[in-house]
């Protein structure tokens, strides 16, 4: 009898706290990203919008990669292939067939997802280093193919007619539009990442990461689960490739399939904490801040990649679970709120 | 018959790890599987549970030919197993480890229900106080119980236990033997149990199969097997084991 009265007496704020607690793992990452999104408006500077564009792009790509790398334990070294391929497909549709940005982005995402699906069955059989090598090989092969593919402009690539931006209210408006489109995509990928992490599908992925054979013996259909993780992690990079090159105005094989970019994504995931929702956000923000600092320093300007490599090595040696992973281990109370 | 193994053979390159193994297992029984190290016991489990594809023979589980079926499909048909060398999902909590068993077993439970089952099973094996601990931080005895809990969480019809007593101290052994008995008594799960601790396996088994160099040396009740001259001879290569076998058979 006392139970119903208790529920009646408990103020609604209690249930709100309960919900906040339950979804803290989602709300904290969303809060951090919203703050980054608001930063250019807070400072009122175009330059900070450009800086935050890079940060958000990093966060979204790192979070996508994390679904494969962090949750399933498969290291995709050539993940930039999805960014490049999606970018090319969307760019082609925009420049040759005069598609608008958003359907072109969708097409970019679909093509990358499709590529991952087809590749998945073939190369996800490979484990550890062999898988990583295969992903590099695929990136190089696709870049070479596009280099020789005349509809996509071959080695010269393609450019957007400047008039195109008129559809979006002018070049300056298009920059803001790109920023807010990216912001929305980043929020989506983080939400997806959270729901994968806390779902049954995600539990299967984590089991695969820890011990694939043991997971299979418990009934996890690993080949399917891995393929879907790969597809999910490929879609957003494909979508964002279109957005990035739309804003850029041109696309070429070399910048679209730059392996360096792939390595940076891995560094960001590892730095922040693989396998967590918040990790890639902290990693993307941290890495880009560091890079911004290094770029202004004349000594480091030319050895960025070496610095990224050294950073990766230091992380793997000293904090293999990344910043968020380290915090979760050190402070058990944080495990409930940091996902 | 819940399980029928017919003329099962497995060859690894030049090594005939199993040859012509044949036995039936009625529902609700506990079958003890013994044999010297390297006899092929674990290999037999691997061939039954779909980790390996046999090179000869058939495995019939619940009336269905499952020979060569992938391990995850076998699991989903109601077979679960533990590993001789424990395989905890180290960076996941004890609870999550067990939830994997429930989520992907034959009943494909949702997370909420899986959590409920995991709690119940962890209490059953005496790990309820370790629920939030990372599986990697458990000691060997606890890891063995975790293996047991994980396989039970899938609510299997047949449970394959690979040396769950190995490496445990005497009090842990009697605790575990009690659990094995209760699994059959309370849950009606059929069990095949590989074991080196002879008195324990003789004590719980309804019937036994003896393997030696991949061949089936004997089959029968614990008494029959322990008095079988071929079995005694095979174990003479390992006098200590033979002694153990005799001692427990006479009990
Ligand atoms: N994957 C494998 N490849 C080659 N040989 C194997 C493999 N698995 C087991 N064996 C061999 O098969 C024999 C039986 O091993 P096992 O089944 O582990 O024995 P038991 O469990 O009875 O101690 C051993 O000689 C072992 O080396
Ligand atoms: Mg063995």
XYZ file of C-alpha atoms and ligand atoms in Angstrom:
618
model
C 0.000 0.000 0.000
C 2.886 2.321 0.753
C 4.305 1.923 -2.710
C 1.598 3.759 -4.651
C 1.590 6.664 -2.204
C 5.331 6.909 -2.561
C 5.178 7.175 -6.322
C 2.444 9.744 -6.001
C 4.459 11.756 -3.510
C 7.681 11.674 -5.507
C 8.072 14.927 -7.415
C 8.360 14.787 -11.211
C 11.946 16.060 -10.922
C 12.926 12.648 -9.608
C 11.882 10.938 -12.778
C 13.702 13.570 -14.791
C 16.884 12.870 -12.828
C 16.381 9.174 -13.453
C 16.063 9.747 -17.192
C 19.067 12.058 -17.176
C 21.078 9.389 -15.403
C 19.993 6.650 -17.737
C 20.788 8.647 -20.840
C 23.850 10.451 -19.461
C 25.943 8.352 -21.824
C 24.138 10.026 -24.733
C 23.451 13.460 -23.254
C 27.043 14.246 -22.300
C 28.402 13.591 -25.826
C 25.493 15.525 -27.358
C 26.144 18.413 -24.971
C 29.824 18.568 -25.891
C 28.997 18.542 -29.598
C 26.275 21.195 -29.214
C 28.817 23.406 -27.531
C 31.217 22.960 -30.459
C 28.387 23.699 -32.886
C 27.489 26.888 -31.016
C 31.075 28.111 -30.747
C 31.199 30.056 -34.068
C 27.974 31.854 -33.131
C 29.290 32.579 -29.633
C 32.538 34.043 -30.938
C 30.899 35.487 -34.055
C 33.960 34.770 -36.168
C 33.992 33.062 -39.565
C 37.401 31.671 -38.796
C 36.140 29.747 -35.811
C 33.394 28.313 -38.012
C 36.098 26.924 -40.291
C 38.037 25.536 -37.342
C 34.900 23.941 -35.874
C 34.011 22.518 -39.281
C 37.265 20.571 -39.160
C 36.634 19.510 -35.565
C 33.087 18.315 -36.284
C 34.208 16.474 -39.404
C 36.866 14.737 -37.335
C 34.384 13.831 -34.628
C 31.845 12.456 -37.091
C 34.426 10.412 -39.000
C 36.114 9.139 -35.847
C 32.737 8.182 -34.360
C 31.853 6.282 -37.535
C 35.155 4.459 -37.562
C 34.673 3.679 -33.871
C 31.622 1.547 -34.662
C 33.933 -0.843 -36.461
C 37.263 -0.250 -34.722
C 36.056 0.352 -31.190
C 33.020 -1.903 -30.965
C 34.036 -4.837 -33.179
C 37.814 -4.568 -32.844
C 38.533 -4.566 -36.575
C 41.133 -1.965 -37.539
C 40.180 -0.381 -40.839
C 43.307 1.453 -41.923
C 41.886 2.530 -45.241
C 38.596 3.911 -43.973
C 39.091 7.077 -46.036
C 38.043 4.993 -49.046
C 34.412 5.515 -48.021
C 34.900 9.260 -47.674
C 36.523 9.401 -51.107
C 34.159 7.094 -52.942
C 31.010 8.647 -51.476
C 32.460 12.073 -52.170
C 33.116 11.176 -55.795
C 29.693 9.688 -56.422
C 27.881 12.658 -54.875
C 30.142 15.179 -56.533
C 29.585 13.590 -59.918
C 25.817 13.779 -59.418
C 25.996 17.428 -58.361
C 28.376 18.607 -61.057
C 27.238 16.535 -64.039
C 23.595 15.819 -63.254
C 22.890 18.970 -61.258
C 21.615 17.160 -58.200
C 21.112 19.188 -55.037
C 23.430 18.670 -52.103
C 21.163 16.526 -49.916
C 20.165 13.813 -52.402
C 23.792 13.743 -53.533
C 24.848 13.193 -49.899
C 22.354 10.360 -49.611
C 23.730 8.812 -52.794
C 27.267 9.124 -51.430
C 26.217 7.334 -48.241
C 24.442 4.583 -50.139
C 27.427 3.921 -52.409
C 29.833 3.726 -49.499
C 27.475 1.488 -47.552
C 27.124 -0.755 -50.576
C 30.871 -0.955 -51.068
C 31.304 -1.914 -47.402
C 28.607 -4.563 -47.734
C 30.284 -6.135 -50.758
C 33.752 -5.907 -49.237
C 32.577 -7.046 -45.838
C 31.818 -10.604 -46.795
C 35.199 -10.911 -48.486
C 37.692 -9.194 -46.221
C 36.088 -9.402 -42.797
C 37.162 -13.038 -42.720
C 40.696 -11.757 -42.316
C 41.785 -11.112 -38.793
C 44.116 -8.570 -37.200
C 46.861 -7.207 -39.386
C 45.620 -8.971 -42.506
C 42.333 -7.117 -42.402
C 44.120 -3.790 -41.860
C 46.386 -4.496 -44.843
C 43.445 -5.437 -47.031
C 41.689 -2.144 -46.257
C 44.794 -0.206 -47.294
C 44.994 -2.233 -50.498
C 41.366 -1.493 -51.299
C 41.833 2.228 -50.784
C 44.807 2.251 -53.129
C 43.012 0.102 -55.704
C 39.928 2.313 -55.768
C 42.008 5.440 -55.988
C 43.890 3.945 -58.948
C 40.618 2.945 -60.602
C 39.150 6.442 -60.224
C 42.382 7.926 -61.503
C 41.610 6.144 -64.767
C 37.869 6.624 -64.800
C 37.067 9.398 -67.277
C 33.461 10.122 -66.220
C 34.928 11.161 -62.841
C 37.565 13.313 -64.527
C 40.451 10.874 -64.217
C 43.563 12.280 -62.528
C 42.302 15.872 -62.836
C 39.067 15.230 -60.959
C 36.026 17.479 -61.202
C 35.062 21.018 -60.224
C 31.733 22.566 -59.346
C 30.514 25.517 -61.359
C 30.463 28.502 -59.027
C 26.867 29.192 -60.101
C 25.815 26.064 -58.223
C 26.094 27.874 -54.883
C 23.355 30.267 -55.988
C 20.891 27.440 -55.335
C 21.826 27.744 -51.688
C 21.668 31.532 -51.454
C 25.242 32.318 -52.463
C 28.743 31.126 -51.603
C 28.816 32.595 -48.121
C 25.423 31.105 -47.239
C 26.582 27.769 -48.608
C 29.418 27.785 -46.104
C 27.016 28.211 -43.190
C 24.698 25.645 -44.720
C 27.568 23.181 -44.944
C 28.440 23.847 -41.340
C 24.939 23.198 -40.035
C 24.463 20.171 -42.270
C 27.668 18.757 -40.846
C 26.462 19.602 -37.343
C 23.269 17.633 -37.916
C 25.168 14.663 -39.341
C 27.513 14.688 -36.352
C 24.597 14.590 -33.927
C 23.070 11.730 -35.908
C 26.241 9.648 -35.940
C 26.702 10.106 -32.201
C 23.142 9.049 -31.522
C 23.594 6.005 -33.750
C 26.855 5.211 -32.006
C 25.139 5.382 -28.605
C 22.253 3.165 -29.620
C 24.587 0.628 -31.208
C 26.732 0.609 -28.070
C 23.767 -0.041 -25.797
C 21.883 -2.491 -28.042
C 21.909 -6.239 -28.350
C 23.617 -5.855 -31.732
C 26.324 -3.814 -29.981
C 26.738 -6.458 -27.281
C 27.379 -8.981 -30.041
C 29.994 -6.676 -31.559
C 31.737 -6.214 -28.213
C 31.770 -9.988 -27.774
C 33.380 -10.323 -31.215
C 35.974 -7.723 -30.260
C 36.865 -9.599 -27.089
C 36.983 -13.123 -28.530
C 35.415 -13.867 -31.870
C 35.500 -17.663 -31.584
C 33.983 -17.612 -28.117
C 31.305 -15.191 -29.369
C 30.401 -17.534 -32.224
C 30.154 -20.462 -29.860
C 27.647 -18.436 -27.857
C 25.594 -17.968 -31.023
C 26.742 -14.558 -32.262
C 26.566 -14.763 -36.060
C 29.850 -12.935 -36.405
C 30.058 -12.669 -40.216
C 26.710 -10.858 -40.344
C 27.296 -8.671 -37.296
C 30.714 -7.574 -38.567
C 29.352 -6.789 -41.997
C 26.587 -4.591 -40.589
C 29.064 -2.804 -38.344
C 31.270 -2.190 -41.378
C 28.328 -0.897 -43.418
C 27.207 1.417 -40.596
C 30.710 2.760 -40.161
C 30.988 3.426 -43.913
C 27.738 5.302 -44.558
C 28.450 8.565 -42.726
C 31.953 8.952 -44.185
C 30.342 8.566 -47.620
C 27.745 11.224 -46.806
C 30.363 13.585 -45.400
C 32.664 13.120 -48.369
C 29.980 14.693 -50.546
C 29.515 17.594 -48.139
C 33.233 18.191 -47.789
C 33.935 18.327 -51.520
C 30.785 20.363 -52.138
C 32.189 22.989 -49.785
C 35.625 22.549 -51.297
C 34.325 23.105 -54.845
C 36.555 20.485 -56.434
C 37.559 16.857 -56.023
C 40.711 14.997 -57.030
C 41.842 11.412 -56.442
C 44.768 12.277 -54.191
C 42.977 14.372 -51.567
C 39.905 12.132 -51.699
C 41.782 8.938 -50.866
C 44.558 10.293 -48.668
C 45.770 7.480 -46.414
C 47.145 10.064 -43.999
C 43.562 11.051 -43.237
C 42.723 7.443 -42.352
C 45.597 7.292 -39.920
C 44.448 10.517 -38.296
C 40.988 9.019 -37.783
C 42.535 6.052 -35.993
C 44.652 8.345 -33.823
C 41.547 10.303 -32.819
C 39.599 7.179 -31.900
C 42.498 5.779 -29.909
C 43.274 9.071 -28.192
C 39.744 9.632 -26.948
C 38.993 6.014 -26.183
C 37.970 3.282 -28.584
C 34.719 1.521 -27.880
C 33.110 4.474 -26.100
C 30.623 7.017 -27.444
C 32.378 10.012 -25.917
C 35.905 8.885 -26.806
C 35.968 9.818 -30.513
C 34.509 13.236 -29.626
C 37.231 13.985 -27.093
C 39.768 12.449 -29.467
C 38.648 14.528 -32.454
C 38.586 17.716 -30.425
C 41.915 16.954 -28.737
C 43.689 15.937 -31.908
C 42.495 18.918 -33.931
C 43.401 21.326 -31.128
C 46.863 19.845 -31.007
C 47.163 19.988 -34.777
C 45.999 23.583 -34.820
C 48.695 24.385 -32.324
C 51.335 22.475 -34.284
C 50.369 24.150 -37.555
C 51.123 27.570 -36.118
C 54.514 26.407 -34.963
C 57.078 26.551 -37.791
C 59.048 23.579 -36.483
C 56.135 21.156 -36.435
C 54.370 22.390 -39.520
C 56.100 19.958 -41.834
C 56.161 16.934 -39.609
C 52.477 16.675 -38.709
C 52.234 13.063 -39.809
C 55.296 12.126 -37.794
C 53.677 13.749 -34.779
C 50.442 11.823 -35.395
C 52.431 8.596 -35.633
C 54.364 9.319 -32.464
C 51.134 10.203 -30.680
C 49.550 6.913 -31.760
C 52.552 5.028 -30.447
C 52.431 6.834 -27.106
C 48.714 6.143 -26.722
C 49.076 2.454 -27.525
C 51.981 2.141 -25.094
C 50.643 4.178 -22.189
C 46.880 4.630 -22.413
C 45.661 1.891 -24.772
C 42.059 2.493 -23.717
C 42.295 6.232 -24.453
C 41.299 9.180 -22.302
C 37.703 8.131 -21.703
C 38.646 4.482 -21.186
C 41.281 5.519 -18.683
C 38.788 7.669 -16.782
C 36.256 4.843 -16.726
C 38.850 2.493 -15.282
C 40.159 4.936 -12.708
C 36.839 6.291 -11.502
C 34.254 3.489 -11.352
C 31.500 6.019 -10.601
C 32.003 7.457 -14.082
C 31.171 4.135 -15.744
C 27.482 4.813 -15.416
C 27.640 8.237 -17.019
C 30.479 7.896 -19.521
C 29.649 5.470 -22.267
C 18.159 -39.582 -28.213
C 19.264 -35.992 -27.911
C 22.622 -36.656 -29.559
C 23.843 -39.358 -31.915
C 27.468 -39.471 -32.976
C 27.990 -41.874 -35.867
C 31.414 -42.978 -37.097
C 32.893 -39.546 -36.414
C 36.415 -38.967 -37.725
C 38.710 -35.957 -37.810
C 42.043 -35.738 -39.525
C 44.493 -32.849 -39.102
C 46.958 -33.250 -41.967
C 48.788 -36.461 -41.107
C 47.222 -36.814 -37.671
C 44.082 -38.892 -37.236
C 42.783 -37.068 -34.163
C 39.494 -38.971 -34.078
C 38.508 -42.220 -35.695
C 35.139 -43.926 -35.862
C 33.670 -42.507 -32.670
C 30.094 -43.701 -32.205
C 27.745 -43.244 -29.291
C 24.179 -42.244 -28.452
C 23.155 -39.944 -25.658
C 19.623 -40.169 -24.258
C 18.015 -37.007 -22.975
C 18.663 -36.141 -19.334
C 21.810 -38.231 -18.907
C 25.276 -37.199 -17.899
C 27.956 -38.743 -20.086
C 31.533 -38.730 -18.808
C 34.212 -38.485 -21.467
C 37.645 -39.561 -20.320
C 40.984 -40.430 -21.836
C 44.662 -39.522 -21.505
C 45.913 -36.093 -22.572
C 45.862 -35.695 -26.321
C 43.295 -38.491 -26.740
C 41.018 -36.210 -28.756
C 38.377 -35.267 -26.196
C 38.423 -31.536 -26.886
C 38.603 -32.284 -30.593
C 35.444 -34.353 -30.241
C 33.686 -31.375 -28.614
C 34.937 -29.117 -31.387
C 33.493 -31.450 -34.006
C 30.168 -31.791 -32.252
C 29.750 -28.065 -31.612
C 30.653 -26.921 -35.111
C 34.057 -25.387 -34.404
C 35.532 -27.987 -36.769
C 33.936 -29.907 -39.607
C 34.418 -33.656 -39.196
C 36.266 -35.462 -41.987
C 34.028 -38.517 -41.543
C 30.755 -39.487 -39.917
C 27.694 -37.632 -38.747
C 26.424 -35.701 -35.758
C 22.670 -35.838 -35.164
C 21.345 -33.359 -32.590
C 17.685 -33.471 -31.575
C 16.907 -35.514 -34.648
C 18.619 -33.149 -37.056
C 21.866 -33.709 -38.924
C 24.143 -30.865 -37.815
C 27.391 -32.216 -39.249
C 29.538 -29.312 -40.401
C 27.045 -26.658 -39.311
C 28.746 -23.441 -38.138
C 29.165 -23.090 -34.388
C 26.742 -20.148 -34.114
C 23.951 -22.128 -35.733
C 24.671 -25.110 -33.511
C 24.474 -22.791 -30.489
C 21.124 -21.513 -31.701
C 19.830 -25.075 -31.923
C 20.321 -25.500 -28.195
C 23.871 -26.684 -27.603
C 26.254 -24.807 -25.321
C 29.787 -25.489 -24.193
C 32.547 -24.351 -21.906
C 36.238 -24.164 -22.785
C 39.048 -26.124 -21.213
C 41.168 -22.981 -21.443
C 38.773 -20.296 -20.238
C 37.793 -17.596 -22.698
C 36.294 -14.693 -20.768
C 35.308 -11.570 -22.708
C 37.868 -9.712 -20.632
C 36.891 -6.068 -21.037
C 33.201 -6.771 -20.491
C 31.610 -7.125 -17.085
C 30.668 -10.502 -15.667
C 27.018 -9.613 -16.210
C 27.579 -8.650 -19.858
C 29.490 -11.875 -20.481
C 26.534 -13.900 -19.301
C 24.060 -11.713 -21.169
C 25.832 -12.607 -24.410
C 24.988 -16.227 -23.693
C 21.303 -15.437 -23.177
C 20.988 -12.945 -26.038
C 22.350 -15.162 -28.756
C 21.368 -18.623 -27.630
C 18.421 -20.561 -29.002
C 15.843 -18.208 -27.513
C 17.376 -14.994 -28.823
C 16.286 -13.007 -25.759
C 16.089 -9.200 -25.714
C 18.527 -7.309 -23.484
C 16.082 -6.829 -20.603
C 15.115 -10.489 -20.364
C 18.742 -11.508 -20.895
C 19.756 -9.398 -17.919
C 17.166 -11.134 -15.766
C 18.391 -14.561 -16.844
C 22.003 -13.528 -16.323
C 21.276 -12.467 -12.743
C 19.530 -15.750 -12.011
C 22.283 -17.876 -13.537
C 25.062 -15.910 -11.826
C 23.387 -16.525 -8.505
C 23.112 -20.215 -9.394
C 26.883 -20.511 -9.929
C 27.694 -18.242 -6.969
C 29.087 -15.266 -8.855
C 26.360 -12.774 -7.956
C 28.765 -10.626 -5.947
C 31.015 -10.179 -8.993
C 28.406 -8.901 -11.405
C 29.972 -5.502 -12.157
C 33.561 -6.703 -12.150
C 35.411 -6.986 -15.456
C 35.633 -10.642 -16.478
C 39.380 -10.348 -16.997
C 39.879 -9.611 -13.305
C 38.369 -12.886 -12.026
C 40.548 -15.709 -10.703
C 40.678 -19.085 -12.439
C 37.972 -20.719 -10.356
C 35.650 -17.783 -10.929
C 36.409 -17.775 -14.654
C 35.399 -21.439 -14.817
C 32.127 -20.566 -13.117
C 31.680 -17.695 -15.559
C 32.076 -20.145 -18.465
C 29.443 -22.281 -16.829
C 27.085 -19.336 -16.266
C 27.457 -18.140 -19.841
C 26.608 -21.511 -21.279
C 23.670 -21.977 -18.899
C 22.276 -18.548 -19.761
C 21.556 -19.766 -23.283
C 19.182 -22.326 -21.711
C 20.626 -25.186 -23.753
C 19.285 -28.691 -24.184
C 22.789 -30.131 -24.277
C 25.760 -28.808 -22.356
C 29.362 -29.758 -23.178
C 31.691 -29.236 -20.214
C 35.402 -29.365 -21.003
C 37.411 -29.965 -17.822
C 35.494 -27.535 -15.621
C 37.206 -29.017 -12.579
C 40.792 -28.698 -13.818
C 42.866 -26.247 -11.816
C 40.348 -25.979 -8.981
C 41.118 -26.721 -5.329
C 39.246 -29.532 -3.541
C 36.543 -27.319 -2.057
C 35.962 -25.626 -5.408
C 35.740 -29.078 -7.003
C 32.991 -30.263 -4.698
C 31.138 -26.968 -5.196
C 31.331 -27.379 -8.964
C 30.328 -31.065 -8.889
C 27.279 -30.039 -6.902
C 26.461 -27.450 -9.572
C 26.765 -30.031 -12.338
C 24.384 -32.350 -10.502
C 21.913 -29.530 -9.958
C 22.032 -28.503 -13.611
C 20.711 -31.882 -14.567
C 18.352 -32.281 -11.613
C 16.785 -28.817 -11.645
C 17.077 -27.805 -15.266
C 16.918 -31.191 -16.950
C 19.873 -30.362 -19.159
C 21.742 -33.257 -20.758
C 25.503 -33.061 -20.157
C 28.698 -34.417 -21.644
C 31.551 -33.872 -19.279
C 35.245 -34.194 -20.067
C 37.133 -34.728 -16.858
C 40.451 -35.821 -15.427
C 39.333 -35.804 -11.810
C 38.245 -39.429 -11.893
C 36.320 -39.817 -8.681
C 34.265 -36.769 -9.596
C 33.380 -37.853 -13.115
C 32.656 -41.435 -12.026
C 30.446 -40.085 -9.305
C 28.235 -37.915 -11.519
C 28.168 -39.842 -14.817
C 25.427 -42.212 -15.882
C 27.600 -43.580 -18.618
C 31.131 -43.065 -19.836
C 33.058 -43.078 -23.082
C 36.814 -43.634 -23.057
C 38.991 -42.247 -25.846
C 42.588 -43.176 -26.528
C 44.574 -41.897 -29.504
C 41.351 -40.765 -31.117
C 39.744 -44.172 -30.879
C 36.851 -45.174 -28.735
C 38.317 -47.617 -26.282
C 35.263 -48.402 -24.216
C 31.746 -47.318 -23.410
C 29.509 -48.235 -20.510
C 28.558 -47.465 -16.926
C 31.327 -46.111 -14.695
C 31.710 -49.554 -13.115
C 31.964 -51.376 -16.430
C 34.464 -48.903 -17.769
C 36.722 -48.990 -14.737
C 36.866 -52.779 -14.869
C 37.480 -52.913 -18.619
C 40.913 -54.503 -19.239
C 41.478 -52.356 -22.335
C 40.935 -49.207 -20.323
C 43.247 -50.353 -17.567
C 45.875 -51.213 -20.152
C 45.589 -47.848 -21.872
C 46.046 -46.071 -18.598
C 49.038 -48.218 -17.694
C 51.087 -45.873 -19.841
C 50.253 -43.390 -17.138
C 50.433 -45.382 -13.879
C 49.250 -42.493 -11.758
C 46.092 -42.118 -13.773
C 45.503 -45.871 -13.764
C 45.840 -45.883 -10.014
C 43.384 -43.037 -9.670
C 40.957 -44.758 -11.980
C 41.157 -48.008 -10.018
C 40.821 -46.282 -6.685
C 37.707 -44.431 -7.669
C 36.199 -47.446 -9.418
C 36.481 -49.424 -6.187
C 34.799 -46.816 -4.063
N 43.521 -27.546 -34.703
C 44.349 -28.575 -34.612
N 45.284 -28.790 -35.573
C 46.128 -29.833 -35.482
N 46.124 -30.735 -34.497
C 45.220 -30.581 -33.517
C 44.296 -29.504 -33.515
N 43.508 -29.607 -32.421
C 43.942 -30.709 -31.754
N 44.959 -31.293 -32.408
C 45.645 -32.532 -32.010
O 44.688 -33.510 -31.789
C 45.054 -34.338 -30.703
C 43.957 -34.357 -29.691
O 43.923 -33.114 -28.990
P 42.798 -32.748 -27.947
O 41.481 -33.031 -28.531
O 43.049 -31.372 -27.482
O 43.101 -33.764 -26.763
P 42.458 -33.858 -25.317
O 41.416 -32.806 -25.174
O 41.906 -35.247 -25.233
O 43.585 -33.686 -24.353
C 46.364 -33.786 -30.162
O 47.421 -34.550 -30.704
C 46.374 -32.401 -30.679
O 47.689 -31.939 -30.855
Mg 41.297 -31.198 -23.933
